[in-house]
């Protein structure tokens, strides 16, 4: 069964959005917890658990990018850039 680029992009964009959400949640948690040098043991556990939870969507996206790039015959970095554009990521200006 041949994989269509549009089908792959749909799935990859969903994975990118899940990855973005996980990153945003970690960023928010870090702001809530404050300076890491002041964390209690409980806060370290909370952070570690949140980090572990966030790793899954990142891993799924990374694995899917490898799989689809090979299956479709695209360069992985090219496919990743397509996904990021489709997910609304704005590339930094040249020279930035």
Coordinates of C-alpha atoms in Angstrom, one line a residue:
X1 CA 0.0 0.0 0.0
X2 CA 1.4 3.3 -1.1
X3 CA 1.4 6.2 1.4
X4 CA 0.0 9.5 0.2
X5 CA 1.9 12.6 1.2
X6 CA -1.3 14.3 2.2
X7 CA -2.3 11.4 4.5
X8 CA 1.2 11.4 6.1
X9 CA 1.1 15.2 6.5
X10 CA -2.3 15.0 8.3
X11 CA -0.9 12.5 10.8
X12 CA 2.4 14.3 11.2
X13 CA 0.7 17.6 11.8
X14 CA -1.4 16.0 14.6
X15 CA 1.8 14.6 16.1
X16 CA 3.5 18.0 15.8
X17 CA 0.6 19.7 17.5
X18 CA 0.7 17.1 20.4
X19 CA 4.5 17.7 20.7
X20 CA 4.0 21.5 20.7
X21 CA 1.3 21.1 23.4
X22 CA 3.6 19.0 25.5
X23 CA 6.4 21.6 25.2
X24 CA 4.0 24.4 26.1
X25 CA 2.8 22.4 29.2
X26 CA 6.4 21.9 30.3
X27 CA 7.2 25.6 29.8
X28 CA 4.2 26.6 31.9
X29 CA 5.0 24.1 34.6
X30 CA 8.6 25.4 34.8
X31 CA 7.2 29.0 35.2
X32 CA 4.9 27.8 37.9
X33 CA 7.6 26.0 39.8
X34 CA 10.1 28.9 39.6
X35 CA 13.8 28.8 39.9
X36 CA 15.1 25.2 39.8
X37 CA 17.6 25.7 42.5
X38 CA 14.7 26.4 44.9
X39 CA 12.6 23.2 44.0
X40 CA 11.6 20.8 46.7
X41 CA 11.9 17.1 46.2
X42 CA 8.2 17.0 45.4
X43 CA 8.7 19.6 42.7
X44 CA 11.6 17.7 41.2
X45 CA 9.3 14.6 41.0
X46 CA 6.5 16.7 39.5
X47 CA 8.9 18.0 36.8
X48 CA 10.4 14.6 36.1
X49 CA 7.0 13.0 35.7
X50 CA 5.9 15.8 33.3
X51 CA 9.1 15.5 31.4
X52 CA 8.5 11.7 31.0
X53 CA 5.0 12.4 29.8
X54 CA 6.2 14.9 27.3
X55 CA 8.8 12.6 25.8
X56 CA 6.1 10.3 24.3
X57 CA 4.7 12.8 21.8
X58 CA 8.2 13.9 20.9
X59 CA 9.3 10.3 20.3
X60 CA 6.2 9.5 18.3
X61 CA 6.8 12.5 16.0
X62 CA 10.4 11.7 15.5
X63 CA 9.7 8.1 14.7
X64 CA 6.9 9.0 12.3
X65 CA 9.0 11.5 10.5
X66 CA 11.7 8.8 9.9
X67 CA 9.1 6.3 8.8
X68 CA 7.2 8.6 6.4
X69 CA 10.3 10.2 4.9
X70 CA 11.6 6.8 4.0
X71 CA 8.2 5.5 2.8
X72 CA 7.4 8.6 0.7
X73 CA 11.0 9.0 -0.5
X74 CA 11.6 12.5 0.9
X75 CA 14.5 13.8 2.8
X76 CA 13.6 13.7 6.5
X77 CA 14.5 17.4 7.1
X78 CA 12.4 18.4 4.1
X79 CA 9.5 16.5 5.4
X80 CA 9.9 18.0 8.9
X81 CA 10.0 21.5 7.4
X82 CA 6.8 20.8 5.5
X83 CA 5.1 19.5 8.7
X84 CA 6.2 22.5 10.7
X85 CA 4.9 24.9 8.1
X86 CA 1.6 23.0 7.9
X87 CA 1.4 23.2 11.8
X88 CA 1.8 27.0 11.7
X89 CA 5.5 27.2 12.7
X90 CA 7.1 30.3 11.3
X91 CA 10.7 29.9 10.3
X92 CA 13.2 32.4 11.7
X93 CA 14.3 35.1 9.3
X94 CA 17.5 34.3 7.4
X95 CA 20.6 35.1 9.3
X96 CA 18.8 34.8 12.7

